[in-house]
Coordinates of C-alpha atoms and ligand atoms in Angstrom, one line a residue:
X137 CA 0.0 0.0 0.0
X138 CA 1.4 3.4 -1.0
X139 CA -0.2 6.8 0.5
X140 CA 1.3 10.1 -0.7
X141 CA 0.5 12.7 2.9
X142 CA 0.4 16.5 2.1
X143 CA 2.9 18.1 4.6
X144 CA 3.2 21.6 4.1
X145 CA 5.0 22.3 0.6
X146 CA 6.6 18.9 1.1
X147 CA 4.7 15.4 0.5
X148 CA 5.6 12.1 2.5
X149 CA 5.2 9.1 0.8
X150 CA 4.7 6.5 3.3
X151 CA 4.5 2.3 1.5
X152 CA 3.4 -0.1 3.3
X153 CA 3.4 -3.6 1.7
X154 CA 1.4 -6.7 3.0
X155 CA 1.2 -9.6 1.4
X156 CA 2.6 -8.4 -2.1
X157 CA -1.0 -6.3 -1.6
X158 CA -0.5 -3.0 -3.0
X159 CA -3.4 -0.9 -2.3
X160 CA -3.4 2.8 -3.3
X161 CA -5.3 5.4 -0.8
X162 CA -6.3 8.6 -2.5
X163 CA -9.1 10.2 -4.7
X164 CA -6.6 10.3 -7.5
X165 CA -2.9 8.7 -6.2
X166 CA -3.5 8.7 -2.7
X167 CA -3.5 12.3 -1.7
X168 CA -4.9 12.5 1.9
X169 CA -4.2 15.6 4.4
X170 CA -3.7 13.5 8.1
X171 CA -0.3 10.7 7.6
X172 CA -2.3 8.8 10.3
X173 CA -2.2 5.1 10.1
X174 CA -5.9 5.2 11.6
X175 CA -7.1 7.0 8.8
X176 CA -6.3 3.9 7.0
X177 CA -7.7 1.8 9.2
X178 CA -11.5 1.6 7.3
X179 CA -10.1 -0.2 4.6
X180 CA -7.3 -2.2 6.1
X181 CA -6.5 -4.3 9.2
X182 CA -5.4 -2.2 11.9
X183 CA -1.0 -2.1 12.2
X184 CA -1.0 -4.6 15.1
X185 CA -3.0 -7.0 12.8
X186 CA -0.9 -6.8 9.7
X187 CA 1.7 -9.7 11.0
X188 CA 3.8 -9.1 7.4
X189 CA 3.8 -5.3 7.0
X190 CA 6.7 -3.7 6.1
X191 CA 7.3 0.1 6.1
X192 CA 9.8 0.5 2.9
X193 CA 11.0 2.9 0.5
X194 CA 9.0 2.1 -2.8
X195 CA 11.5 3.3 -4.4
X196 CA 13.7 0.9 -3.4
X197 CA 13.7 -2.7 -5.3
X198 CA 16.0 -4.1 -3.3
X199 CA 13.4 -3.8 -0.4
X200 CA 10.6 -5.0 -1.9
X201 CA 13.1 -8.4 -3.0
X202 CA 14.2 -8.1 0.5
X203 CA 10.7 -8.7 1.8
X204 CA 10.0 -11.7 -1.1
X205 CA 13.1 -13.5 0.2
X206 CA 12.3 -13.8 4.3
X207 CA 15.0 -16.7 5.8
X208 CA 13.8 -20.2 6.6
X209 CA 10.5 -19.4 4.9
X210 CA 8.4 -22.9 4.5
X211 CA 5.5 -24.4 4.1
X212 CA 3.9 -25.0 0.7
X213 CA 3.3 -28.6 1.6
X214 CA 0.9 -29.3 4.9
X215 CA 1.6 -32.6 6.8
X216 CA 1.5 -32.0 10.6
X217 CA 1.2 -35.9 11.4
X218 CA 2.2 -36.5 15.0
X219 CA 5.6 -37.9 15.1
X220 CA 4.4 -40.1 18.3
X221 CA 1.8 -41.7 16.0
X222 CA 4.1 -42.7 12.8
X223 CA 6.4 -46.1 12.4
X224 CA 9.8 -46.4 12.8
X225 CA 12.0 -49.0 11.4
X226 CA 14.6 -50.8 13.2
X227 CA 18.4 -51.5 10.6
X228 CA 17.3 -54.5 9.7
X229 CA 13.5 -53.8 8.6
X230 CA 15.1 -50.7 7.1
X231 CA 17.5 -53.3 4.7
X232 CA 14.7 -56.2 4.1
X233 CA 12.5 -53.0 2.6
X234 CA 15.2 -52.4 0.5
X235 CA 15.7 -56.0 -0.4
X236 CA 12.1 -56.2 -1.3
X237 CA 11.6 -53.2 -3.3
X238 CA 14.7 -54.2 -5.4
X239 CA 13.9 -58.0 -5.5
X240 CA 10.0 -59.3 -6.0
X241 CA 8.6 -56.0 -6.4
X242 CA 10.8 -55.0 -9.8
X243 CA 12.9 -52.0 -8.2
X244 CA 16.0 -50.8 -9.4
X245 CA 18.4 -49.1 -7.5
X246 CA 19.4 -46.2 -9.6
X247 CA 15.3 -46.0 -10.0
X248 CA 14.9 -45.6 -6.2
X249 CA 17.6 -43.4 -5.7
X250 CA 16.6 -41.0 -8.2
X251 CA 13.3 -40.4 -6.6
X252 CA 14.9 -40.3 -3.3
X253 CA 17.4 -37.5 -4.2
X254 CA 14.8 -36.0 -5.5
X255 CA 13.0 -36.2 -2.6
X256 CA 15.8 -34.3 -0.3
X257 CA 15.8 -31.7 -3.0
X258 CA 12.4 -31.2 -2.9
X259 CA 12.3 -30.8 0.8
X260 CA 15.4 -28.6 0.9
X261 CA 13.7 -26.3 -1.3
X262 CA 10.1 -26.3 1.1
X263 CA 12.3 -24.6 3.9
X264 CA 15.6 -22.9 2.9
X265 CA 14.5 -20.9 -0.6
X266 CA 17.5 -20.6 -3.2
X267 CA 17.3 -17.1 -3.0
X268 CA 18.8 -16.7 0.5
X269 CA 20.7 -20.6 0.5
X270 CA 22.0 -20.9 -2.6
X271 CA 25.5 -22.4 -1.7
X272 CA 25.1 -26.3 -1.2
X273 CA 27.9 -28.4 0.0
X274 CA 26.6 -32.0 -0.4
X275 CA 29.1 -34.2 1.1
X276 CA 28.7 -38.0 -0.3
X277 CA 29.6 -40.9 1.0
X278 CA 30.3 -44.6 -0.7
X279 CA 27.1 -46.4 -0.4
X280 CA 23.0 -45.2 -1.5
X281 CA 23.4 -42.6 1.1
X282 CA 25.9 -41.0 -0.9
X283 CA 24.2 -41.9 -4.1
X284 CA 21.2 -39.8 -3.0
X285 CA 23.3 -36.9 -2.3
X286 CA 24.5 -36.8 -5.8
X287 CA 21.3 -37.0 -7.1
X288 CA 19.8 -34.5 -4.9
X289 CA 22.7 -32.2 -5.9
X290 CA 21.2 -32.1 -9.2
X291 CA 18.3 -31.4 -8.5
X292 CA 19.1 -28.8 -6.4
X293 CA 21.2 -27.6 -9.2
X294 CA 18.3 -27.3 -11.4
X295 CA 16.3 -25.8 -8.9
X296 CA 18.7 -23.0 -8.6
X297 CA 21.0 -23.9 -6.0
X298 CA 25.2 -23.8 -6.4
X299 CA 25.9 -27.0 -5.3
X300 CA 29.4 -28.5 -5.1
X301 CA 30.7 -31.6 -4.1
X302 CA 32.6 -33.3 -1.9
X303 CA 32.6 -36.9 -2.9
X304 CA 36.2 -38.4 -1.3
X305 CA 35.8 -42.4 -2.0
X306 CA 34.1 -43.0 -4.8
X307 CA 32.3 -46.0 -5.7
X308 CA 33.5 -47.6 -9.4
X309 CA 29.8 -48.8 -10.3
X310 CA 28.6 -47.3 -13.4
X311 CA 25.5 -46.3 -11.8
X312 CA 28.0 -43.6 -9.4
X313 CA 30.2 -42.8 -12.4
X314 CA 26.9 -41.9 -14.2
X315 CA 25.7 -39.8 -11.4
X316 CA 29.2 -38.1 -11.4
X317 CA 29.1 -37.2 -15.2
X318 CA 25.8 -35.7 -15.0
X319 CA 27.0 -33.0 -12.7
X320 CA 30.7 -32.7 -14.2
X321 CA 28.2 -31.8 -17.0
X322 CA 26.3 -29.2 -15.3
X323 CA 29.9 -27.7 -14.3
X324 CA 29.3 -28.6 -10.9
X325 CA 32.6 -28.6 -9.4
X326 CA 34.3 -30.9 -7.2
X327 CA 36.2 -30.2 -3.9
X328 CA 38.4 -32.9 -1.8
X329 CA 38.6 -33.1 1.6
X330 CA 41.8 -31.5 1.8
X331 CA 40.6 -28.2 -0.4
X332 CA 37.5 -27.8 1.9
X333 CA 38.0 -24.2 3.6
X334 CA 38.1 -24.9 8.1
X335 CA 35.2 -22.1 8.1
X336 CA 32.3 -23.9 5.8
X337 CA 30.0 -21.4 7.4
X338 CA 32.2 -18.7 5.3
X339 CA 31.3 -20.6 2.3
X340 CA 27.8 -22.4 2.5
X341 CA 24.5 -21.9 3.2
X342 CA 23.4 -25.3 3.2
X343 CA 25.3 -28.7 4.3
X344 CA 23.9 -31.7 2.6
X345 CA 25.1 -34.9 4.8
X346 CA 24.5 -37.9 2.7
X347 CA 27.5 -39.9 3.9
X348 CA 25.8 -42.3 5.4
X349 CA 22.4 -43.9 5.8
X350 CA 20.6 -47.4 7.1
X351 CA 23.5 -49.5 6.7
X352 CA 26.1 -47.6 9.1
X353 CA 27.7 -49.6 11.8
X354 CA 30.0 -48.9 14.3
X355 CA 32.3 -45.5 13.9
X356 CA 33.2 -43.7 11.0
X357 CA 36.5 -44.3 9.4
X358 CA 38.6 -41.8 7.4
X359 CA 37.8 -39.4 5.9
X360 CA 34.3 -39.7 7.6
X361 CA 35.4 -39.1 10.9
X362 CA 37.1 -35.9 10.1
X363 CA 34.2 -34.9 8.3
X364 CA 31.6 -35.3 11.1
X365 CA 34.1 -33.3 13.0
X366 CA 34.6 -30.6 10.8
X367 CA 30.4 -30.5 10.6
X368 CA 29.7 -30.5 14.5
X369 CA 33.5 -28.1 15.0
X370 CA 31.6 -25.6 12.3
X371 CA 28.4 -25.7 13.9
X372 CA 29.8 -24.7 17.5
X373 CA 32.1 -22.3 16.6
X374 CA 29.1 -20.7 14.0
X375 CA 26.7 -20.3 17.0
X376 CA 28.0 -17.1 17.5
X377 CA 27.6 -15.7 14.0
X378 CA 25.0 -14.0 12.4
X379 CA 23.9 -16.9 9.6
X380 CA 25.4 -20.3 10.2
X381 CA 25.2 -23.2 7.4
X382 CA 22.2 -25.1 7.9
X383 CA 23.2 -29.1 8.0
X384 CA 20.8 -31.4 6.3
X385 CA 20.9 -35.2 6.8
X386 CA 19.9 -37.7 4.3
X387 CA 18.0 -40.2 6.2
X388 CA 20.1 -40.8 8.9
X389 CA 22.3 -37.9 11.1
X390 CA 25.8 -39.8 9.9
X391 CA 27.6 -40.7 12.5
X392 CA 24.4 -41.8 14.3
X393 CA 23.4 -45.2 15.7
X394 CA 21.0 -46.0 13.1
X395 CA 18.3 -47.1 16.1
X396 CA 20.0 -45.2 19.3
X397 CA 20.7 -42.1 17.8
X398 CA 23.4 -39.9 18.9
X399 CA 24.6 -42.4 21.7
X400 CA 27.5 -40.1 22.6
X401 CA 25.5 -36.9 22.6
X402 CA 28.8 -35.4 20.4
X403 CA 27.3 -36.2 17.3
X404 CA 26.5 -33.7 14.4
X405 CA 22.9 -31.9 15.1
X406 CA 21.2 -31.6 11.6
X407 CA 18.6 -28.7 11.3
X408 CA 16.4 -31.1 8.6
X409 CA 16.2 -35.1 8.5
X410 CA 14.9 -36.2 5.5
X411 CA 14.0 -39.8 6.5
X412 CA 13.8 -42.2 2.9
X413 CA 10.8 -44.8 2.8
X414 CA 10.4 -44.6 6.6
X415 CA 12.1 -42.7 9.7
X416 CA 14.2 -45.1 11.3
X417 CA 14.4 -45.3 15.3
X418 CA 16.8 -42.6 15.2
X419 CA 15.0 -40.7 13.6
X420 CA 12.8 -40.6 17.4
X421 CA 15.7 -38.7 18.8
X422 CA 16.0 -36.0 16.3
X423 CA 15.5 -32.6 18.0
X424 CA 15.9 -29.9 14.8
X425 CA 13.4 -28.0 13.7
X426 CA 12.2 -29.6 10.0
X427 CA 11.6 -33.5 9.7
X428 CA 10.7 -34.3 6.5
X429 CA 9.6 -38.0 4.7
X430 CA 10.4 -38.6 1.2
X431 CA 11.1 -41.7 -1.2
X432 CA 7.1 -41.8 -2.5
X433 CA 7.4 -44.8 -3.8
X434 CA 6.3 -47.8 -1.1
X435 CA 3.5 -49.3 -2.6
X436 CA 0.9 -50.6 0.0
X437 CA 1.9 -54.1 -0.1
X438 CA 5.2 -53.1 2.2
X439 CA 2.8 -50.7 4.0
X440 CA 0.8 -53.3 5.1
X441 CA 3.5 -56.3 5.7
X442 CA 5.2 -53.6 8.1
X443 CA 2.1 -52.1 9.7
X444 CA 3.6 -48.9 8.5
X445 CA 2.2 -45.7 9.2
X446 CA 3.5 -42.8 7.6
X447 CA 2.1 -39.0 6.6
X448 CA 0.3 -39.1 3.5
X449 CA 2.1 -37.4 0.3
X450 CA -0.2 -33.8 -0.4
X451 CA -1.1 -34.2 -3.7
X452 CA 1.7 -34.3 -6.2
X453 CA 4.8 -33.6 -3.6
X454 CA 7.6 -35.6 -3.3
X455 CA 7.9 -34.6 0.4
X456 CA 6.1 -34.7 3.7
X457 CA 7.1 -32.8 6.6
X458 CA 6.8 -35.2 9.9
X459 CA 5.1 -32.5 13.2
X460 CA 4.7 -29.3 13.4
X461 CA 6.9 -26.8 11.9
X462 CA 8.5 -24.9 14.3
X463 CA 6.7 -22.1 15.7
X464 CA 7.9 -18.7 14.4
X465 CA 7.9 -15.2 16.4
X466 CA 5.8 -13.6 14.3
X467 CA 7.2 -10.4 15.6
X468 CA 10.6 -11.1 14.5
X469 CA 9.4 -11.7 10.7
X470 CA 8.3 -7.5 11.1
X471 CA 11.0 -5.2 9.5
X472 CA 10.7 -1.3 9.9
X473 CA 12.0 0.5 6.8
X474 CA 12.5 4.3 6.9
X475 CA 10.6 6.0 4.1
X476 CA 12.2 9.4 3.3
X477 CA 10.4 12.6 2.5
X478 CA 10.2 13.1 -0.8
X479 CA 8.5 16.7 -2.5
X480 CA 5.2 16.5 -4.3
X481 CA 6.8 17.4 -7.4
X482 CA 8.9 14.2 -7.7
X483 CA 5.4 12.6 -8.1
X484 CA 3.9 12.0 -11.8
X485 CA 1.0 14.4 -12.3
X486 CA -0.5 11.3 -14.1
X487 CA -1.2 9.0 -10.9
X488 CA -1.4 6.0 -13.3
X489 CA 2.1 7.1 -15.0
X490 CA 3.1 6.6 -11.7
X491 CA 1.1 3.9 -10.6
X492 CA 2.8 2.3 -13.8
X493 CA 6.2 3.0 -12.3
X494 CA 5.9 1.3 -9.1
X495 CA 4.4 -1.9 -11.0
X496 CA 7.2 -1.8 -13.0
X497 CA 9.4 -1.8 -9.3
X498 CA 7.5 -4.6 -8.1
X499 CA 7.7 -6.4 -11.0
X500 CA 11.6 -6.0 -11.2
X501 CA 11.7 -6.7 -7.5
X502 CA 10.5 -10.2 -8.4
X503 CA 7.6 -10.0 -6.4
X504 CA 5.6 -13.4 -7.1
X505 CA 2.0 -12.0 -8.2
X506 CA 2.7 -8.1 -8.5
X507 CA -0.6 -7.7 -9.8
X508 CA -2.0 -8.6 -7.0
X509 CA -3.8 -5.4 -5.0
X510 CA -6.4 -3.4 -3.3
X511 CA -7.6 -0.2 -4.1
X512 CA -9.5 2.0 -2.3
X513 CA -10.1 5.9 -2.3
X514 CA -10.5 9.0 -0.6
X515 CA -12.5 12.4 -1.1
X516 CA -10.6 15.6 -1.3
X517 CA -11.1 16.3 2.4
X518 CA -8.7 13.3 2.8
X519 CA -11.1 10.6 4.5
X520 CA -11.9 7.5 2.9
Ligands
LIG212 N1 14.3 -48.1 0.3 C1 15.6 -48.0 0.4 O1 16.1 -48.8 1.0 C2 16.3 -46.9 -0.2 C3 17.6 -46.5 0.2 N2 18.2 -45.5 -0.2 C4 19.4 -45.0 0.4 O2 20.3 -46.0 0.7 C5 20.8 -45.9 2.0 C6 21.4 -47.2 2.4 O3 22.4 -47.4 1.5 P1 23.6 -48.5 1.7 O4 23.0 -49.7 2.1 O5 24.4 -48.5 0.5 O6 24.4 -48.0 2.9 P2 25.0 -46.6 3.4 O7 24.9 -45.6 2.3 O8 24.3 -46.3 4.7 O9 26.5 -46.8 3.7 C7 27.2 -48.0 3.3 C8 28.6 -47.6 3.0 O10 29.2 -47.0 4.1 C9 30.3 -47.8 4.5 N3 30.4 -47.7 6.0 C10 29.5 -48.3 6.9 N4 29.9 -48.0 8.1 C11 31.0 -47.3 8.1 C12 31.9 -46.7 9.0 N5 31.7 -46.8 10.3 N6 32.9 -45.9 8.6 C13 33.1 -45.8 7.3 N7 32.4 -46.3 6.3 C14 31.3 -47.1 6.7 C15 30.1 -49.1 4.0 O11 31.4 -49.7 3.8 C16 29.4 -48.8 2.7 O12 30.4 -48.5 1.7 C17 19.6 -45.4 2.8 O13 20.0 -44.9 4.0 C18 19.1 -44.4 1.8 O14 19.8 -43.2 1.9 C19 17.7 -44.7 -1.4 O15 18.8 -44.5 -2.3 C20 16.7 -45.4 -2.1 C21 15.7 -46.2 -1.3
LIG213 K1 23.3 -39.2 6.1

């Protein structure tokens, strides 16, 4: 919402935004005599009630972008299935699933991982949008764990992310040199262990752990265990900054028991799990805010032979998130921006010229329906 306020020789221009609303106040361009918020309040919700209203600059794109682009925004797919009430598979129903799928019921391997890759892709890009986590480290391990990763790298990739990827023991199977190629073709580049900077903080937005999943066993071997190191190291010594690298783990938290958990209590503390098929017992222990399911593809046969139940898919997702989303301050999503004064005369005399302009802003800004808005008047006595 624009308003234009007469003040003396001078006119404010005050914007406030809600909901990509843009509602002009005025019998022509919003021309009214009192800058009062009340005097608004006919046609709007009063301030309190506005939970995403922004005072900005209009003139500002980078504002309006700013307000499109809100951190750790989610929630295009529902769920909110109680985590108490869902299944949980122990290691070994976790591996006879797997046997299953790829034996009597016609699975391949390469078949399950794509859709599982995509899955973790899927759900990254439900919570952390490319436009504020676009640098991806996925760090692969040798089995399916790390065969997801690589997937979901692309996918990511295509969705707009910058992934690159650490990939230290490579498997020789052509299924893993095929994965490879694809993204040496997309010019996604490669890092070893050795090249990785000490700060990954400094360097990525978002951690993809897919080094290992359902088949881990006892503790991690080299490279691994510096890896996990270098993951929890980063996280404690990012608590004090301002933006930290988010850690995501495919299926399993690597490092963890796959049925205790983190037995230690020094294990790596991923912000998403993205449990494949079916959370595992572990997945019980995992404290971070987004729990997603993905790997739609367990036809009810499975379902049934292991009681299983799990959040239905919404419609044509590829992810479910598992609980509640966290609940968010909606007072700390508010952001005050100082509008300067401007003089009347910067205003086009033609308020659609100028109307025009601002669409034109909002349209550059990238806002996701700029067409959408309310209009509403007011007399030449300034009331609406
Ligand atoms: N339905 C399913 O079963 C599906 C499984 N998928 C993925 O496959 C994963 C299971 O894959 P895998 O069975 O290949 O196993 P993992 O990827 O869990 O890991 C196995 C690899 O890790 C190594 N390893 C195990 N313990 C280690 C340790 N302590 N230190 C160092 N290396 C260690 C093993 O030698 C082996 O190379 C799942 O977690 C999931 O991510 C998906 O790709 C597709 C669907
Ligand atoms: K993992």
């Amino acid at each position: 919402m624009w308003s234009l306020v007469r003040k003396g020789r001078t006119t404010t221009m005050t914007c406030l935004l809600f909901t990509q609303s843009l509602l002009l106040t005025s019998n022509s361009l919003s021309l009214i005599s009192k800058p009062s918020l009340s005097s608004l309040q006919p046609h709007h919700l009063p301030i309190s009630n506005l939970s995403s209203a922004f005072f900005l600059n209009p003139i500002a794109s980078s504002s309006i972008s700013a307000f499109c682009s809100k951190p750790g925004r989610a929630e295009s797919v529902p769920s909110m299935q109680s985590p108490e009430s869902i299944s949980y598979l122990t290691q070994r129903e976790a591996a006879e699933i797997d046997e299953t799928l790829m034996g009597p019921l016609g699975f391949s391997v390469d078949q399950l991982m794509e859709l599982a890759g995509l899955s973790v892709a899927a759900s990254i890009a439900e919570v952390y949008k490319s436009s504020e986590y676009s640098r991806v480290l996925a760090i692969c391990g040798p089995g399916n764990n790390g065969g997801d990763g690589l997937v979901a790298a692309r996918h990511l990739f295509h969705f707009g992310y910058k992934p690159v990827i650490c990939y230290p023991k490579r498997t020789p199977k052509p299924l893993y040199s095929g994965l490879v190629t694809q993204l040496e073709s997309l010019s996604v580049p490669f890092i070893s262990v050795e090249d990785l900077p000490l700060d990954l903080s400094g360097e990525f937005d978002i951690i993809v752990d897919a080094m290992f999943g359902f088949s881990y066993h006892g503790s991690p071997r080299p490279p691994f265990d510096g890896l996990i190191q270098m993951l929890i190291s980063s996280r404690n010594y990012d608590q004090t900054r301002h933006k930290s690298s988010v850690v995501v783990s495919v299926d399993i938290p690597s490092g963890w028991h796959v049925e205790g958990g983190d037995v230690g209590g020094e294990g790596i503390r991923p912000d998403m799990l993205v449990s494949l098929t079916a959370p595992k017992l572990c997945a019980k222990k995992f404290s971070g805010p987004h729990h997603f399911l993905g790997g739609r593809f367990v036809p009810p046969s499975i379902a049934e032979k292991y009681k299983l139940r799990l959040p239905s898919y919404p419609g044509t997702s590829m992810c479910v998130r598992i609980g509640k989303p966290q609940k968010i301050d909606v007072s700390a999503l508010r952001e005050n921006y100082i509008s300067p004064e401007f003089l009347e005369e910067q205003v086009d005399s033609n308020p659609i010229d100028q109307f025009r302009k601002w669409f034109d802003e909002a349209v550059t800004a990238g806002l996701r329906e700029p067409n959408a808005m309310a209009l509403s008047t007011a007399g030449k006595n300034g009331k609406p």
